[in-house]
Coordinates of C-alpha atoms in Angstrom, one line a residue:
X247 CA -0.1 -0.2 0.0
X248 CA 2.8 2.2 0.5
X249 CA 4.6 1.5 -2.4
X250 CA 1.1 2.3 -4.3
X251 CA 1.0 5.7 -2.9
X252 CA 4.6 6.5 -3.5
X253 CA 3.7 5.6 -7.0
X254 CA 1.3 7.8 -6.7
X255 CA 2.9 10.7 -5.8
X256 CA 5.3 10.6 -8.9
X257 CA 3.1 10.6 -11.9
X258 CA 0.4 13.6 -10.0
X259 CA 4.5 15.5 -9.1
X260 CA 5.6 14.4 -12.8
X261 CA 4.5 17.3 -14.4
X262 CA 7.0 20.2 -13.0
X263 CA 9.6 17.6 -14.0
X264 CA 10.3 19.9 -17.0
X265 CA 10.9 22.6 -14.7
X266 CA 14.8 21.2 -15.1
X267 CA 15.1 19.3 -18.6
X268 CA 13.6 22.5 -20.9
X269 CA 11.4 20.7 -21.9
X270 CA 8.5 22.2 -24.6
X271 CA 5.5 21.3 -25.4
X272 CA 6.0 19.4 -28.6
X273 CA 9.0 17.7 -29.5
X274 CA 10.4 18.0 -33.4
X275 CA 12.6 15.5 -34.3
X276 CA 16.1 16.7 -36.1
X277 CA 15.1 16.4 -39.4
X278 CA 18.3 13.8 -39.8
X279 CA 16.1 11.9 -36.8
X280 CA 12.9 11.9 -39.4
X281 CA 14.0 10.5 -42.4
X282 CA 16.4 7.9 -40.7
X283 CA 13.0 7.4 -39.4
X284 CA 11.7 7.3 -42.3
X285 CA 14.2 4.6 -43.3
X286 CA 13.2 1.7 -41.4
X287 CA 9.3 2.2 -40.6
X288 CA 9.9 0.7 -44.3
X289 CA 12.1 -1.8 -43.8
X290 CA 10.8 -2.8 -40.8
X291 CA 7.9 -4.9 -42.6
X292 CA 11.1 -7.0 -45.1
X293 CA 13.9 -6.8 -42.3
X294 CA 11.9 -7.6 -39.8
X295 CA 12.9 -11.7 -39.4
X296 CA 16.4 -10.9 -40.6
X297 CA 16.9 -8.7 -37.7
X298 CA 15.8 -10.5 -35.4
X299 CA 18.0 -13.5 -37.0
X300 CA 21.3 -11.6 -35.7
X301 CA 23.0 -11.4 -32.7
X302 CA 21.8 -8.0 -31.9
X303 CA 20.6 -6.4 -28.7
X304 CA 17.8 -3.4 -29.3
X305 CA 18.0 -0.3 -26.8
X306 CA 15.5 1.7 -25.4
X307 CA 17.3 5.2 -25.0
X308 CA 14.6 7.6 -24.2
X309 CA 16.2 11.2 -23.5
X310 CA 13.4 14.0 -21.9
X311 CA 15.1 17.0 -23.8
X312 CA 12.8 18.2 -27.0
X313 CA 14.6 20.2 -28.5
X314 CA 15.9 19.7 -31.7
X315 CA 19.9 20.4 -31.3
X316 CA 19.8 18.2 -27.8
X317 CA 18.9 15.1 -29.9
X318 CA 21.0 16.1 -32.4
X319 CA 23.9 15.9 -30.2
X320 CA 22.9 12.1 -28.9
X321 CA 21.9 11.1 -32.3
X322 CA 25.6 11.8 -33.9
X323 CA 26.7 9.6 -30.6
X324 CA 24.8 7.0 -30.9
X325 CA 25.7 6.8 -35.1
X326 CA 28.8 6.5 -33.7
X327 CA 28.1 4.5 -31.0
X328 CA 26.0 1.8 -33.7
X329 CA 29.0 2.5 -35.4
X330 CA 32.0 1.5 -33.4
X331 CA 29.6 -1.7 -31.0
X332 CA 27.9 -3.5 -34.4
X333 CA 26.6 -5.6 -31.1
X334 CA 24.1 -3.7 -29.8
X335 CA 22.1 -1.4 -31.8
X336 CA 21.0 1.6 -29.6
X337 CA 17.3 3.3 -30.3
X338 CA 16.5 7.5 -29.4
X339 CA 13.0 7.9 -27.8
X340 CA 11.8 11.2 -27.6
X341 CA 8.3 12.0 -26.7
X342 CA 6.2 14.5 -25.9
X343 CA 5.0 15.4 -22.4
X344 CA 8.3 13.2 -21.8
X345 CA 9.0 14.0 -17.9
X346 CA 5.1 12.2 -17.8
X347 CA 5.1 9.3 -20.0
X348 CA 8.4 8.4 -17.4
X349 CA 7.2 8.3 -14.6
X350 CA 3.9 6.4 -16.0
X351 CA 6.3 4.0 -17.5
X352 CA 8.1 3.2 -14.4
X353 CA 4.7 3.5 -12.6
X354 CA 3.8 0.5 -14.4
X355 CA 6.7 -1.5 -14.8
X356 CA 7.8 -0.4 -17.6
X357 CA 11.0 1.2 -17.7
X358 CA 13.8 1.8 -20.2
X359 CA 16.8 0.3 -20.0
X360 CA 18.4 4.1 -20.7
X361 CA 17.1 7.1 -19.3
X362 CA 17.8 10.9 -18.4
X363 CA 16.6 11.9 -15.5
X364 CA 17.1 14.7 -13.4
X365 CA 19.2 13.6 -10.6
X366 CA 18.6 16.7 -7.7
X367 CA 15.5 16.1 -8.3
X368 CA 13.3 15.3 -5.4
X369 CA 10.8 12.8 -7.5
X370 CA 14.6 11.1 -8.5
X371 CA 15.3 10.8 -5.3
X372 CA 12.4 8.7 -5.0
X373 CA 12.3 6.6 -7.9
X374 CA 15.6 6.1 -6.2
X375 CA 14.3 4.7 -3.3
X376 CA 12.0 2.6 -4.7
X377 CA 14.7 0.2 -6.0
X378 CA 13.9 1.5 -10.1
X379 CA 17.1 3.2 -10.3
X380 CA 20.1 0.6 -11.0
X381 CA 23.7 1.8 -8.5
X382 CA 27.0 3.7 -10.7
X383 CA 29.4 4.3 -7.6
X384 CA 31.5 1.3 -9.0
X385 CA 31.6 2.1 -12.9
X386 CA 35.3 3.8 -13.5
X387 CA 33.5 5.8 -16.0
X388 CA 31.6 8.5 -13.2
X389 CA 36.3 9.0 -13.3
X390 CA 35.5 11.0 -16.0
X391 CA 32.7 13.6 -14.8
X392 CA 34.2 16.5 -12.8
X393 CA 33.9 15.6 -9.9
X394 CA 31.4 19.0 -8.7
X395 CA 28.9 17.7 -11.2
X396 CA 29.1 14.1 -9.7
X397 CA 28.4 15.9 -6.2
X398 CA 25.8 17.4 -6.9
X399 CA 23.8 13.8 -7.6
X400 CA 25.3 11.5 -5.1
X401 CA 21.8 10.6 -3.4
X402 CA 21.0 10.2 0.3
X403 CA 22.2 6.8 1.3
X404 CA 25.6 8.3 -0.8
X405 CA 25.2 6.0 -4.1
X406 CA 25.8 7.4 -7.4
X407 CA 22.5 6.6 -9.4
X408 CA 23.1 8.5 -13.2
X409 CA 26.1 10.0 -14.7
X410 CA 26.3 14.2 -14.7
X411 CA 26.3 14.6 -18.9
X412 CA 26.2 18.1 -18.8
X413 CA 24.6 21.3 -16.6
X414 CA 22.1 24.0 -17.6
X415 CA 21.8 27.7 -16.6
X416 CA 19.2 30.7 -17.2
X417 CA 20.4 33.9 -18.0
X418 CA 20.1 36.6 -21.0
X419 CA 21.1 35.5 -24.0
X420 CA 21.9 38.4 -26.3
X421 CA 22.5 39.8 -29.6
X422 CA 26.3 40.9 -30.5
X423 CA 25.8 42.3 -32.9
X424 CA 23.1 44.7 -32.7
X425 CA 25.1 45.2 -28.2
X426 CA 28.1 46.5 -30.7
X427 CA 25.7 48.3 -33.6
X428 CA 24.5 50.6 -30.5
X429 CA 28.2 51.1 -28.5
X430 CA 26.5 48.8 -25.7
X431 CA 28.4 46.6 -23.0
X432 CA 27.5 43.7 -21.1
X433 CA 25.5 45.2 -18.1
X434 CA 27.1 43.7 -14.7
X435 CA 24.4 45.2 -12.1
X436 CA 20.2 45.6 -12.2
X437 CA 20.9 49.4 -12.7
X438 CA 23.6 48.9 -15.8
X439 CA 20.6 45.9 -18.1
X440 CA 17.3 49.1 -17.1
X441 CA 20.2 51.7 -18.3
X442 CA 21.0 48.9 -21.4
X443 CA 17.4 48.5 -22.2
X444 CA 15.9 52.2 -21.9
X445 CA 19.0 52.8 -24.5
X446 CA 17.5 50.4 -27.3
X447 CA 14.2 51.0 -27.4
X448 CA 15.4 54.6 -27.4
X449 CA 16.8 53.9 -30.7
X450 CA 13.4 51.8 -32.1
X451 CA 15.0 48.3 -30.8
X452 CA 12.6 46.2 -28.4
X453 CA 14.8 45.8 -25.5
X454 CA 14.3 41.6 -24.6
X455 CA 11.8 39.2 -25.7
X456 CA 9.4 37.0 -23.9
X457 CA 7.4 34.4 -23.9
X458 CA 4.8 33.5 -22.0
X459 CA 1.9 31.0 -23.4
X460 CA 4.3 27.8 -21.9
X461 CA 2.8 28.2 -18.4
X462 CA 6.7 25.8 -18.1
X463 CA 8.9 28.0 -19.4
X464 CA 7.2 31.4 -17.3
X465 CA 8.7 28.9 -14.6
X466 CA 11.8 28.9 -16.5
X467 CA 11.6 32.6 -16.1
X468 CA 10.3 32.5 -12.0
X469 CA 12.7 30.9 -11.0
X470 CA 15.5 32.5 -12.8
X471 CA 14.3 35.8 -10.8
X472 CA 13.3 34.9 -7.3
X473 CA 17.6 33.1 -7.8
X474 CA 18.3 36.2 -9.5
X475 CA 17.2 38.9 -7.6
X476 CA 15.7 37.2 -4.0
X477 CA 18.7 34.9 -2.9
X478 CA 16.8 33.2 0.1
X479 CA 13.8 33.2 -2.1
X480 CA 13.9 29.5 -3.0
X481 CA 14.5 29.2 1.1
X482 CA 11.6 31.3 2.1
X483 CA 9.2 29.0 -0.1
X484 CA 10.8 26.4 2.0
X485 CA 9.5 27.8 4.8
X486 CA 6.0 28.4 3.1
X487 CA 5.5 24.8 2.5
X488 CA 6.0 24.0 5.8
X489 CA 4.3 26.7 7.6
X490 CA 7.1 28.8 9.2
X491 CA 7.0 31.4 6.6
X492 CA 4.4 33.7 4.5
X493 CA 4.7 35.5 0.5
X494 CA 2.1 38.0 1.1
X495 CA 4.2 40.7 3.2
X496 CA 8.2 39.6 2.1
X497 CA 9.7 42.2 0.8
X498 CA 12.2 39.8 -0.7
X499 CA 9.7 38.5 -3.3
X500 CA 8.1 41.8 -3.6
X501 CA 11.7 43.2 -5.2
X502 CA 10.8 39.9 -7.6
X503 CA 7.9 40.9 -8.9
X504 CA 8.3 44.4 -9.5
X505 CA 11.3 43.0 -11.3
X506 CA 9.5 41.1 -13.2
X507 CA 7.4 43.3 -14.4
X508 CA 10.3 45.4 -15.3
X509 CA 11.0 43.0 -17.5
X510 CA 7.6 42.5 -18.9
X511 CA 7.7 46.4 -19.6
X512 CA 10.6 45.7 -21.8
X513 CA 9.6 42.9 -23.6
X514 CA 7.4 41.9 -26.3
X515 CA 4.4 42.8 -26.3
X516 CA 2.9 39.9 -27.4
X517 CA 4.7 38.2 -23.9
X518 CA 2.2 36.1 -22.3
X519 CA 1.1 34.6 -26.0
X520 CA 4.2 33.9 -28.1
X521 CA 5.7 29.7 -27.5
X522 CA 10.1 29.9 -27.3
X523 CA 10.1 28.1 -29.9
X524 CA 8.7 32.0 -32.6
X525 CA 9.9 33.7 -30.1
X526 CA 13.7 32.2 -30.8
X527 CA 13.2 32.5 -34.2
X528 CA 12.2 35.5 -33.5
X529 CA 14.7 36.9 -31.1
X530 CA 17.7 34.8 -34.0
X531 CA 16.2 37.4 -36.9
X532 CA 17.1 40.1 -34.9
X533 CA 13.4 40.6 -33.8
X534 CA 14.5 41.8 -30.1
X535 CA 18.2 42.4 -29.2
X536 CA 18.5 39.6 -26.4
X537 CA 16.2 36.1 -24.4
X538 CA 16.0 34.8 -21.3
X539 CA 16.2 31.1 -21.1
X540 CA 18.2 28.6 -20.4
X541 CA 21.1 27.6 -21.9
X542 CA 18.6 24.7 -23.5
X543 CA 17.5 27.0 -25.8
X544 CA 20.9 27.8 -27.4
X545 CA 21.3 25.2 -29.8
X546 CA 17.7 25.5 -31.8
X547 CA 18.3 30.1 -32.1
X548 CA 21.5 28.8 -33.8
X549 CA 19.7 26.8 -35.4
X550 CA 17.7 29.3 -36.6
X551 CA 20.4 32.2 -37.6
X552 CA 23.7 30.1 -37.8
X553 CA 25.4 33.1 -38.2
X554 CA 24.1 34.7 -35.4
X555 CA 27.3 36.5 -33.1
X556 CA 24.9 35.0 -29.8
X557 CA 26.6 35.3 -26.1
X558 CA 24.6 35.3 -22.5
X559 CA 25.3 37.1 -19.6
X560 CA 23.5 36.1 -15.8
X561 CA 20.5 38.3 -15.0
X562 CA 22.3 41.1 -12.6
X563 CA 21.4 41.6 -9.7
X564 CA 21.8 45.3 -7.8
X565 CA 25.8 44.3 -7.3
X566 CA 27.5 41.7 -9.0
X567 CA 28.5 40.6 -5.8
X568 CA 24.6 39.1 -4.9
X569 CA 24.3 37.6 -8.5
X570 CA 23.0 34.5 -8.1
X571 CA 22.5 32.3 -11.2
X572 CA 20.0 28.7 -11.7
X573 CA 21.9 26.2 -12.6
X574 CA 21.5 22.3 -12.5
X575 CA 22.7 19.1 -13.9
X576 CA 20.3 19.3 -16.9
X577 CA 20.7 16.1 -19.1
X578 CA 21.5 12.9 -16.7
X579 CA 21.1 9.5 -17.9
X580 CA 21.1 6.4 -16.1
X581 CA 20.2 2.5 -16.1
X582 CA 16.5 1.1 -15.1
X583 CA 17.9 -1.8 -12.7
X584 CA 15.6 -4.2 -14.0
X585 CA 16.9 -3.9 -16.7
X586 CA 18.0 -8.2 -17.8
X587 CA 22.4 -8.7 -16.5
X588 CA 22.8 -9.0 -20.7
X589 CA 20.7 -5.5 -21.0
X590 CA 22.5 -3.7 -17.8
X591 CA 26.1 -4.9 -19.6
X592 CA 25.2 -3.7 -23.4
X593 CA 24.1 0.2 -20.8
X594 CA 26.8 0.1 -19.3
X595 CA 29.1 0.0 -22.3
X596 CA 26.3 3.3 -23.9
X597 CA 27.1 5.2 -20.6
X598 CA 31.3 4.3 -20.7
X599 CA 31.3 5.7 -24.2
X600 CA 28.8 8.9 -23.5
X601 CA 31.5 9.7 -20.7
X602 CA 34.5 9.6 -22.9
X603 CA 35.0 13.5 -24.2
X604 CA 35.4 13.3 -27.3
X605 CA 31.9 11.8 -27.2
X606 CA 31.3 14.4 -25.0
X607 CA 31.6 17.2 -27.3
X608 CA 30.0 15.7 -29.8
X609 CA 26.6 16.7 -27.5
X610 CA 28.4 20.0 -26.5
X611 CA 29.2 21.0 -29.7
X612 CA 25.8 20.5 -30.9
X613 CA 23.5 21.5 -27.3
X614 CA 25.8 24.2 -26.2
X615 CA 24.9 22.9 -22.2
X616 CA 28.1 23.4 -20.5
X617 CA 29.4 19.7 -20.3
X618 CA 29.4 17.9 -17.2
X619 CA 32.4 15.8 -18.7
X620 CA 36.6 16.8 -17.2
X621 CA 38.2 17.7 -21.2
X622 CA 35.8 18.8 -22.9
X623 CA 36.2 22.2 -23.9
X624 CA 32.9 24.9 -24.4
X625 CA 34.4 26.6 -27.6
X626 CA 31.8 29.7 -28.1
X627 CA 33.4 32.1 -26.6
X628 CA 30.2 34.2 -26.2
X629 CA 29.4 31.8 -22.8
X630 CA 32.5 32.9 -21.0
X631 CA 30.5 35.2 -18.5
X632 CA 27.9 33.0 -17.6
X633 CA 30.8 30.5 -16.7
X634 CA 33.3 32.5 -14.9
X635 CA 30.2 33.0 -12.1
X636 CA 29.3 28.9 -12.2
X637 CA 32.6 28.5 -11.8
X638 CA 33.1 30.8 -9.0
X639 CA 30.1 29.6 -7.1
X640 CA 27.4 31.8 -7.5
X641 CA 25.0 29.8 -8.4
X642 CA 21.3 27.9 -6.7
X643 CA 19.6 24.3 -8.0
X644 CA 16.4 24.0 -9.1
X645 CA 13.4 24.8 -7.3
X646 CA 12.4 21.5 -8.0
X647 CA 15.0 19.8 -5.8
X648 CA 14.0 21.0 -2.3
X649 CA 10.8 21.9 -3.0
X650 CA 7.4 19.3 -4.4
X651 CA 6.6 19.7 -7.7
X652 CA 3.2 19.6 -7.2
X653 CA 3.5 22.9 -5.3
X654 CA 6.2 24.6 -7.8
X655 CA 4.1 23.1 -10.9
X656 CA 1.5 25.5 -9.5
X657 CA 3.2 28.3 -9.0
X658 CA 4.2 28.4 -12.6
X659 CA 0.4 28.5 -13.3
X660 CA 0.0 31.3 -10.3
X661 CA 2.8 33.2 -12.1
X662 CA 1.6 33.1 -15.7
X663 CA -1.4 34.6 -13.9
X664 CA 0.3 37.7 -12.7
X665 CA 2.3 38.4 -16.3
X666 CA -1.4 39.4 -17.3
X667 CA -2.3 40.5 -14.5
X668 CA 0.0 42.9 -13.3
X669 CA -0.7 43.5 -9.8
X670 CA 1.9 42.8 -7.1
X671 CA 0.1 42.2 -4.1
X672 CA -2.7 40.0 -5.3
X673 CA 0.8 37.6 -6.9
X674 CA 1.8 37.4 -3.1
X675 CA -1.4 36.3 -1.9
X676 CA -2.6 33.7 -4.7
X677 CA 1.3 32.6 -4.5
X678 CA 0.7 31.7 0.3
X679 CA -3.2 30.0 -1.9
X680 CA -1.4 28.2 -4.2
X681 CA 0.5 27.0 -1.1
X682 CA -1.2 25.6 1.1
X683 CA -3.6 24.3 -1.2
X684 CA -0.5 21.9 -3.4
X685 CA 1.7 21.5 -0.4
X686 CA -1.2 19.5 1.8
X687 CA -2.2 17.3 -1.1

């Protein structure tokens, strides 16, 4: 009975898992993958019997990133692995609403042999506690992971159940050409940032692109603003969940809300109706000078405009010293504890392959997120301001690492409403009401 309750909680919580992954509402397969799938579909009927006679182990790789660039990066590695390992065939599976699908499959016992997940989140801790994820602690390939990234994934029993593959972060992406043409420098404080926005508005340039159609994406901006403008904001939510504090009347969250309204004032008028992908395309083609989004979007932006000179900087607080950025483990690869020994052996080989720097480099080059694998070099100089802040330790993990997913998800919906209504006092009160309901579920 206890196990069934835990599975039910996992299933209800799954909708918020995508807050870390950066998954959009739809899944767009890379063109190469689409063509390959067509070929495989046409060959299945004629070659199915023939393939079944071969001594080839086919393993599903269920990965949760919907962005095209991430899929391209994974597929590049898979193609290389399959070519070098003819006795194993890795097949990538990417579906809409992947977190919910994965949780449903786990609950029904249909766990993919290899899957990505978010090892700092509470929902992952529960999967581990229920015995669904294979212990990787003794695997040598973990020695290729940067220690700081590995430390973030350690579970309550002191063991490691995932291969950390890439980091994510939220930041302000900017068109370097527009900055150069207007003699603008990267702002390091909130005052400098609003000064840049004012200068752009005076010259008829929309300073900022925001996308609010999907509450999940609104939630990412909400988390980014909370971490940037109120260093204790996440902890305030934790205390409110525990009944020890409240959001209404909290000066830190009042400031967060007011600065979010300032961002909206500098953004595109259709922000609430705009999807993430359309916003990225508009930004890539010069309609906005900046765009607040995650590292997961970089590859997609560059696909929209390969010639774009793209940079990113942290959303600044009043000083550089008090500026923190939202950052966590974005992609981590796991193995099902319920897989057969043969499947586990094949999966170990694939994870070992992923952990080799030259292969992890393929993903970093395509997707653009900082790698967790030692020896991988980020070739884009435009991301250095962000990497420096992360290196300095001025980061905070995503809310779902310490706050129940149900609570986080509903705060996204409340924030989306705030973007429409723009009433600070009502917003803070509604946050309290939301937390009271969702934390009691």
